[in-house]
Short mmCIF file of C-alpha atoms and ligand atoms in Angstrom, two decimals:
data_model
loop_
_atom_site.label_atom_id
_atom_site.label_comp_id
_atom_site.label_asym_id
_atom_site.label_seq_id
_atom_site.Cartn_x
_atom_site.Cartn_y
_atom_site.Cartn_z
CA MET A 1 32.64 -14.97 211.65
CA GLU A 2 32.84 -18.73 211.14
CA ALA A 3 29.55 -20.68 211.09
CA GLY A 4 30.69 -22.63 214.16
CA GLU A 5 31.21 -19.42 216.12
CA LEU A 6 27.85 -18.06 214.96
CA LEU A 7 26.12 -21.23 216.17
CA GLU A 8 27.91 -21.07 219.51
CA ARG A 9 26.86 -17.45 219.99
CA PHE A 10 23.29 -18.31 218.98
CA GLU A 11 23.08 -21.22 221.45
CA ALA A 12 24.51 -19.10 224.28
CA PHE A 13 22.16 -16.19 223.48
CA VAL A 14 19.08 -18.43 223.42
CA ALA A 15 20.23 -20.23 226.59
CA SER A 16 20.46 -16.82 228.30
CA GLU A 17 16.80 -16.21 227.43
CA GLY A 18 17.66 -13.86 224.55
CA LYS A 19 14.94 -13.21 221.96
CA ILE A 20 15.66 -14.05 218.33
CA GLU A 21 14.07 -11.64 215.86
CA SER A 22 13.40 -12.08 212.16
CA ASP A 23 16.59 -10.17 211.24
CA SER A 24 18.76 -12.14 213.72
CA TRP A 25 21.25 -14.77 212.54
CA MET A 26 19.77 -18.22 213.16
CA PRO A 27 20.69 -21.79 212.18
CA ASP A 28 18.73 -23.06 209.16
CA ALA A 29 17.40 -25.89 211.36
CA TYR A 30 15.99 -23.34 213.87
CA ARG A 31 14.25 -21.48 211.05
CA LYS A 32 12.99 -24.73 209.52
CA THR A 33 11.51 -26.16 212.71
CA LEU A 34 9.83 -22.84 213.52
CA VAL A 35 8.24 -22.62 210.05
CA ARG A 36 7.10 -26.22 210.55
CA GLN A 37 5.61 -25.64 214.02
CA ILE A 38 4.14 -22.16 213.51
CA SER A 39 2.56 -22.95 210.14
CA GLN A 40 1.03 -26.17 211.50
CA HIS A 41 -0.21 -24.25 214.49
CA ALA A 42 -1.85 -21.77 212.10
CA HIS A 43 -3.35 -24.61 210.02
CA SER A 44 -4.81 -26.06 213.23
CA GLU A 45 -6.50 -22.78 214.10
CA ILE A 46 -8.05 -22.48 210.63
CA ILE A 47 -9.17 -26.10 210.29
CA GLY A 48 -10.39 -25.98 213.91
CA MET A 49 -13.06 -23.51 212.78
CA GLN A 50 -14.89 -26.29 210.90
CA PRO A 51 -16.01 -28.60 213.74
CA GLU A 52 -17.32 -25.60 215.72
CA GLY A 53 -18.68 -23.77 212.68
CA ASN A 54 -20.91 -26.82 212.22
CA TRP A 55 -23.04 -25.52 215.14
CA LEU A 56 -23.26 -21.81 214.30
CA THR A 57 -26.69 -22.24 212.69
CA ARG A 58 -27.92 -24.64 215.39
CA ALA A 59 -26.76 -23.09 218.68
CA PRO A 60 -29.53 -23.48 221.31
CA SER A 61 -29.89 -19.73 221.97
CA LEU A 62 -28.97 -16.37 220.48
CA ARG A 63 -26.51 -15.86 223.35
CA ARG A 64 -24.74 -19.18 222.69
CA LYS A 65 -24.74 -18.41 218.96
CA ALA A 66 -23.12 -15.00 219.54
CA ILE A 67 -20.48 -16.50 221.85
CA LEU A 68 -19.67 -19.30 219.38
CA LEU A 69 -19.51 -16.80 216.50
CA ALA A 70 -17.01 -14.71 218.48
CA LYS A 71 -14.92 -17.78 219.28
CA VAL A 72 -14.78 -19.02 215.69
CA GLN A 73 -13.84 -15.51 214.52
CA ASP A 74 -11.08 -15.48 217.15
CA GLU A 75 -9.70 -18.76 215.79
CA ALA A 76 -9.53 -17.27 212.28
CA GLY A 77 -7.61 -14.34 213.73
CA HIS A 78 -5.23 -16.67 215.55
CA GLY A 79 -4.54 -18.46 212.28
CA LEU A 80 -3.80 -15.22 210.43
CA TYR A 81 -1.62 -14.00 213.30
CA LEU A 82 0.39 -17.20 213.19
CA TYR A 83 0.73 -17.25 209.39
CA ALA A 84 2.09 -13.70 209.68
CA ALA A 85 4.57 -14.84 212.35
CA ALA A 86 5.70 -17.71 210.11
CA GLU A 87 6.12 -15.34 207.14
CA THR A 88 8.75 -13.38 209.15
CA LEU A 89 10.92 -16.50 208.69
CA GLY A 90 10.87 -16.18 204.91
CA THR A 91 8.10 -18.56 203.95
CA SER A 92 4.99 -17.31 202.10
CA ARG A 93 1.27 -17.66 202.77
CA ASP A 94 0.85 -19.45 199.44
CA GLU A 95 3.59 -21.97 200.30
CA MET A 96 2.02 -22.70 203.68
CA VAL A 97 -1.54 -23.01 202.35
CA ASP A 98 -0.36 -25.23 199.48
CA ALA A 99 1.40 -27.50 202.00
CA LEU A 100 -1.80 -27.79 204.02
CA LEU A 101 -3.99 -28.52 200.99
CA ASP A 102 -1.61 -31.06 199.41
CA GLY A 103 -1.23 -32.90 202.74
CA THR A 104 2.47 -32.29 203.25
CA ALA A 105 1.77 -30.12 206.31
CA LYS A 106 -0.04 -31.31 209.42
CA TYR A 107 -2.67 -29.74 211.61
CA SER A 108 -3.75 -30.91 215.04
CA SER A 109 -5.33 -34.36 214.81
CA ILE A 110 -8.05 -33.30 217.26
CA PHE A 111 -9.88 -31.41 214.52
CA ASN A 112 -10.49 -34.59 212.54
CA TYR A 113 -13.22 -35.72 214.93
CA PRO A 114 -16.94 -35.00 214.34
CA THR A 115 -19.22 -32.76 216.42
CA PRO A 116 -22.58 -34.59 216.37
CA THR A 117 -24.10 -32.84 219.44
CA TRP A 118 -24.10 -29.41 221.10
CA ALA A 119 -22.16 -30.93 224.01
CA ASP A 120 -19.22 -31.34 221.61
CA ILE A 121 -18.97 -27.56 221.42
CA GLY A 122 -18.68 -27.47 225.20
CA ALA A 123 -16.13 -30.29 225.20
CA ILE A 124 -14.03 -28.56 222.53
CA GLY A 125 -13.94 -25.29 224.50
CA TRP A 126 -13.27 -27.02 227.84
CA LEU A 127 -10.82 -29.74 226.70
CA VAL A 128 -9.34 -28.67 223.35
CA ASP A 129 -8.92 -24.99 224.21
CA GLY A 130 -7.93 -26.05 227.73
CA ALA A 131 -5.16 -28.22 226.28
CA ALA A 132 -4.23 -25.43 223.86
CA ILE A 133 -3.83 -23.00 226.78
CA MET A 134 -1.60 -25.51 228.63
CA ASN A 135 0.57 -25.77 225.52
CA GLN A 136 0.46 -22.13 224.42
CA VAL A 137 1.17 -20.27 227.67
CA PRO A 138 4.80 -21.55 227.72
CA LEU A 139 5.07 -20.55 224.03
CA CYS A 140 4.66 -16.93 225.21
CA ARG A 141 8.27 -17.39 226.39
CA CYS A 142 9.46 -18.96 223.13
CA SER A 143 12.90 -17.78 222.00
CA TYR A 144 11.50 -16.56 218.67
CA GLY A 145 10.09 -13.07 219.29
CA PRO A 146 7.30 -12.91 216.67
CA TYR A 147 5.91 -16.30 217.82
CA ALA A 148 6.11 -15.40 221.51
CA ARG A 149 4.33 -12.09 220.93
CA ALA A 150 1.60 -13.71 218.82
CA MET A 151 1.04 -16.22 221.62
CA LYS A 152 0.48 -13.47 224.22
CA ARG A 153 -2.51 -12.16 222.24
CA VAL A 154 -3.80 -15.65 221.45
CA CYS A 155 -3.65 -16.85 225.06
CA LYS A 156 -5.81 -13.98 226.32
CA GLU A 157 -8.60 -15.09 223.96
CA GLU A 158 -8.11 -18.82 224.67
CA SER A 159 -9.11 -18.25 228.31
CA PHE A 160 -12.51 -16.96 227.12
CA HIS A 161 -12.76 -19.98 224.78
CA GLN A 162 -12.13 -22.44 227.58
CA ARG A 163 -14.56 -20.75 229.99
CA GLN A 164 -17.42 -20.63 227.49
CA GLY A 165 -16.97 -24.34 226.75
CA PHE A 166 -16.96 -25.22 230.45
CA ASP A 167 -20.06 -23.03 230.95
CA ILE A 168 -21.90 -25.00 228.24
CA LEU A 169 -21.11 -28.23 230.09
CA VAL A 170 -22.12 -26.80 233.48
CA THR A 171 -25.51 -25.94 231.95
CA LEU A 172 -25.91 -29.41 230.45
CA CYS A 173 -24.76 -31.20 233.60
CA ARG A 174 -27.32 -29.24 235.66
CA GLY A 175 -30.02 -30.07 233.13
CA SER A 176 -32.04 -33.17 232.30
CA ASP A 177 -30.77 -36.76 232.33
CA ALA A 178 -30.59 -36.58 228.54
CA GLN A 179 -28.44 -33.44 228.71
CA ARG A 180 -26.12 -35.00 231.28
CA ALA A 181 -25.84 -38.11 229.10
CA MET A 182 -24.97 -35.88 226.11
CA ALA A 183 -22.19 -34.19 228.13
CA GLN A 184 -20.79 -37.58 229.25
CA ASP A 185 -20.90 -38.89 225.67
CA ALA A 186 -18.91 -35.85 224.49
CA LEU A 187 -16.29 -36.33 227.25
CA ASP A 188 -16.02 -40.01 226.31
CA ARG A 189 -15.25 -39.06 222.70
CA TRP A 190 -12.96 -36.03 223.28
CA TRP A 191 -10.89 -37.07 226.29
CA TRP A 192 -8.26 -39.25 224.64
CA PRO A 193 -7.85 -37.17 221.43
CA SER A 194 -7.32 -34.14 223.72
CA LEU A 195 -4.40 -35.93 225.44
CA MET A 196 -2.93 -36.61 222.00
CA MET A 197 -2.80 -32.83 221.35
CA PHE A 198 0.41 -32.72 223.41
CA GLY A 199 2.16 -34.98 220.91
CA PRO A 200 3.79 -38.39 221.28
CA HIS A 201 5.68 -39.45 224.41
CA ASP A 202 8.93 -37.57 224.91
CA GLY A 203 10.93 -40.64 223.89
CA ASP A 204 9.03 -40.80 220.57
CA SER A 205 9.31 -37.08 219.78
CA PRO A 206 11.88 -36.33 217.09
CA HIS A 207 11.72 -32.57 217.71
CA SER A 208 11.45 -32.09 221.47
CA ALA A 209 15.09 -32.28 222.51
CA THR A 210 16.23 -29.63 220.01
CA SER A 211 13.12 -27.51 220.51
CA MET A 212 13.73 -27.48 224.25
CA ARG A 213 17.45 -26.69 223.88
CA TRP A 214 16.55 -23.80 221.60
CA ARG A 215 13.84 -22.61 224.07
CA ILE A 216 11.05 -23.08 221.53
CA LYS A 217 9.43 -25.67 223.77
CA ARG A 218 9.71 -24.85 227.47
CA PHE A 219 8.25 -28.12 228.75
CA SER A 220 8.12 -31.58 227.26
CA ASN A 221 5.04 -33.20 225.70
CA ASP A 222 4.59 -35.53 228.69
CA GLU A 223 5.06 -32.75 231.26
CA LEU A 224 2.33 -30.62 229.67
CA ARG A 225 0.03 -33.64 229.21
CA GLN A 226 0.38 -34.44 232.93
CA ARG A 227 -0.36 -30.81 233.88
CA PHE A 228 -3.49 -30.90 231.70
CA VAL A 229 -4.74 -34.13 233.33
CA ASP A 230 -4.05 -32.80 236.85
CA VAL A 231 -6.06 -29.62 236.14
CA THR A 232 -8.89 -31.22 234.16
CA VAL A 233 -9.80 -34.29 236.24
CA PRO A 234 -11.09 -32.20 239.21
CA GLN A 235 -13.11 -30.10 236.73
CA ALA A 236 -14.76 -33.27 235.37
CA HIS A 237 -15.58 -34.32 238.93
CA PHE A 238 -17.11 -30.88 239.58
CA LEU A 239 -19.33 -31.46 236.54
CA GLY A 240 -20.29 -34.88 237.84
CA LEU A 241 -18.79 -36.55 234.77
CA ARG A 242 -16.62 -39.66 234.60
CA ILE A 243 -13.25 -39.56 232.83
CA PRO A 244 -13.27 -42.54 230.39
CA ASP A 245 -10.05 -44.09 231.80
CA ASP A 246 -10.24 -47.14 234.11
CA GLU A 247 -6.60 -46.61 235.08
CA LEU A 248 -7.13 -43.08 236.36
CA VAL A 249 -6.04 -42.88 240.02
CA TYR A 250 -4.74 -40.09 242.23
CA ASP A 251 -1.22 -40.69 243.50
CA ASP A 252 -0.89 -39.09 246.94
CA THR A 253 2.87 -39.48 246.92
CA THR A 254 3.36 -37.38 243.76
CA GLY A 255 0.21 -35.22 243.84
CA HIS A 256 -0.50 -36.20 240.25
CA TRP A 257 -3.25 -38.21 238.57
CA LYS A 258 -1.93 -41.44 237.04
CA PHE A 259 -3.71 -42.18 233.77
CA GLY A 260 -3.86 -44.80 231.04
CA GLU A 261 -2.22 -44.88 227.62
CA PRO A 262 -3.71 -42.99 224.67
CA ASP A 263 -4.29 -45.17 221.58
CA TRP A 264 -1.15 -44.22 219.65
CA ASP A 265 -2.18 -46.41 216.73
CA GLU A 266 -5.31 -44.25 216.41
CA PHE A 267 -3.10 -41.16 216.70
CA GLN A 268 -0.86 -42.31 213.85
CA ARG A 269 -3.88 -43.36 211.74
CA VAL A 270 -5.42 -39.88 212.10
CA LEU A 271 -2.06 -38.23 211.33
CA ALA A 272 -1.86 -40.42 208.22
CA GLY A 273 -5.19 -39.03 207.05
CA ASP A 274 -7.42 -41.89 208.18
CA GLY A 275 -9.41 -40.04 210.85
CA PRO A 276 -13.23 -39.68 210.87
CA CYS A 277 -13.20 -36.23 209.21
CA ASN A 278 -9.79 -35.72 207.54
CA ALA A 279 -11.10 -35.81 203.97
CA GLU A 280 -14.06 -33.54 204.76
CA ARG A 281 -11.85 -30.96 206.50
CA ILE A 282 -9.37 -30.66 203.62
CA GLU A 283 -12.10 -30.76 200.99
CA ARG A 284 -13.88 -27.82 202.66
CA ARG A 285 -10.64 -25.86 203.14
CA THR A 286 -9.71 -26.46 199.50
CA ARG A 287 -13.16 -25.33 198.32
CA ALA A 288 -12.88 -22.14 200.43
CA HIS A 289 -9.45 -21.48 198.93
CA VAL A 290 -10.71 -21.90 195.36
CA ASP A 291 -13.87 -19.86 195.99
CA GLY A 292 -11.76 -17.09 197.56
CA ALA A 293 -9.31 -16.78 194.63
CA TRP A 294 -11.16 -13.75 193.22
CA VAL A 295 -10.73 -11.86 196.51
CA ARG A 296 -6.97 -12.48 196.52
CA GLU A 297 -6.72 -11.45 192.84
CA ALA A 298 -8.73 -8.26 193.46
CA ALA A 299 -6.57 -7.36 196.46
CA GLU A 300 -3.38 -7.97 194.46
CA ALA A 301 -4.68 -5.88 191.52
CA TYR A 302 -5.57 -3.04 193.90
CA ALA A 303 -2.18 -3.24 195.65
CA ALA A 304 -0.34 -3.22 192.31
CA LYS A 305 -2.16 -0.01 191.32
CA HIS A 306 -2.43 1.89 194.57
CA VAL A 307 0.13 0.63 197.04
CA ALA A 308 3.68 1.93 196.70
CA ALA A 309 6.36 -0.78 196.88
CA PRO A 310 8.30 -0.59 200.16
CA ALA A 311 11.48 1.50 199.92
CA ALA A 312 14.50 -0.72 199.12
N1 3HC B 1 -1.70 -33.55 215.77
C1 3HC B 1 -1.01 -33.59 214.60
N2 3HC B 1 0.34 -33.76 214.53
C2 3HC B 1 1.00 -33.88 215.71
C3 3HC B 1 0.37 -33.81 216.95
C4 3HC B 1 -1.06 -33.65 216.95
N3 3HC B 1 -1.75 -33.59 218.09
N4 3HC B 1 1.31 -33.96 217.93
C5 3HC B 1 2.48 -34.10 217.30
N5 3HC B 1 2.29 -34.06 215.97
C6 3HC B 1 3.32 -34.23 214.93
C7 3HC B 1 4.36 -33.12 214.95
O1 3HC B 1 3.93 -32.03 214.15
C8 3HC B 1 5.54 -33.87 214.32
O2 3HC B 1 5.32 -34.02 212.94
P1 3HC B 1 6.13 -33.13 211.85
O3 3HC B 1 7.60 -33.42 212.05
O4 3HC B 1 5.61 -33.57 210.52
O5 3HC B 1 5.78 -31.69 212.18
C9 3HC B 1 5.41 -35.27 214.92
O6 3HC B 1 4.04 -35.43 215.24
C10 3HC B 1 6.30 -35.51 216.13
O7 3HC B 1 5.81 -34.72 217.19
P2 3HC B 1 6.81 -33.84 218.11
O8 3HC B 1 6.25 -33.82 219.48
O9 3HC B 1 8.22 -34.32 217.94
O10 3HC B 1 6.65 -32.43 217.40
P3 3HC B 1 6.71 -31.00 218.10
O11 3HC B 1 7.97 -30.86 218.89
O12 3HC B 1 6.43 -30.02 217.03
O13 3HC B 1 5.50 -31.02 219.16
C11 3HC B 1 3.36 -29.95 219.29
C12 3HC B 1 4.16 -31.13 218.71
C13 3HC B 1 3.30 -30.13 220.82
C14 3HC B 1 1.94 -29.96 218.70
C15 3HC B 1 4.10 -28.67 218.94
O14 3HC B 1 4.25 -28.61 217.54
C16 3HC B 1 3.39 -27.41 219.41
O15 3HC B 1 3.44 -27.06 220.57
N6 3HC B 1 2.74 -26.71 218.46
C17 3HC B 1 2.10 -25.42 218.80
C18 3HC B 1 0.72 -25.61 219.36
C19 3HC B 1 -0.21 -26.25 218.35
O16 3HC B 1 0.08 -26.39 217.20
N7 3HC B 1 -1.37 -26.67 218.82
C20 3HC B 1 -2.34 -27.31 217.92
C21 3HC B 1 -3.72 -27.00 218.34
S1 3HC B 1 -4.11 -25.33 218.12
C22 3HC B 1 -5.51 -25.17 218.96
O17 3HC B 1 -5.99 -26.08 219.55
C23 3HC B 1 -6.09 -23.81 218.98
C24 3HC B 1 -7.35 -23.69 219.77
O18 3HC B 1 -7.74 -22.32 219.69
C25 3HC B 1 -8.49 -24.47 219.28
#
């Protein structure tokens, strides 16, 4: 069948909500953008362990420590799940990790911000995982089967992540003045970078139109950002915290919260590697990769000796 016909059939199949599997015919550009998005999603999960891991030894109670430990372990699992989904498209774990470590692949800019107080762990769960849920639930209906199925498992755990973060902030906001101030300080620092998690405005997104036509993205960056703001502002008011946006106002006619403009120069600076923690995050991930080489070599040596090659 001619390539043109194959593409037409692919577009019609995806438009009819068909699921593409790893052995399906797909345009190179579909494969390429999925490897790009899924591998960067996986990188985000793995790098995202660092800001939270920073508090594992300093959590205020054994219960909070156990919850944070479980969450960080979940994130590692999400990363491995997503690397495995990306590998079904023909890329390899080594290629993806190399692209992360040499800076050619991105990860979510949000993880390049520091976590100086315990309230940051609450803000990450509440805002970052909250934004992740807003973005990931539609991905459960992504046209690429392995990604959609990975997302179903991930989203179940994200709900726990978001709730435990919000619970931390409820405790702080019902505590002393100093604890309430710590919670407000964290919201002040995490609010705008959380809005940036949804990507640039639709008009500035080079991928959105194609990703939406191919049912990878189900909603646009701005649509999901607006949904996140509409859900999160009332939660901040419940906590007694102020959203750091002087332009925030409820629009009765639309039922949405109008909000100000994220600092897109800051966004681009952090994407370019000039965020508060970019160097530290990659340095630590590189060190973990080098220190873990012996484990990979041992596993490969064992597999070579004891694991039969898959039947041709
Ligand atoms: N941080 C870093 N890069 C970003 C970004 C962000 N917040 N938002 C957009 N970008 C990048 C895109 O990757 C793209 O660059 P590239 O061509 O080099 O890949 C460029 O900016 C243009 O953005 P687009 O909107 O056109 O790109 P996409 O269509 O891919 O949309 C996205 C960006 C919404 C992040 C989309 O890739 C997506 O939905 N990814 C899956 C979800 C994800 O990766 N979330 C990251 C956080 S994971 C997380 O928080 C887990 C939780 O458990 C903690």
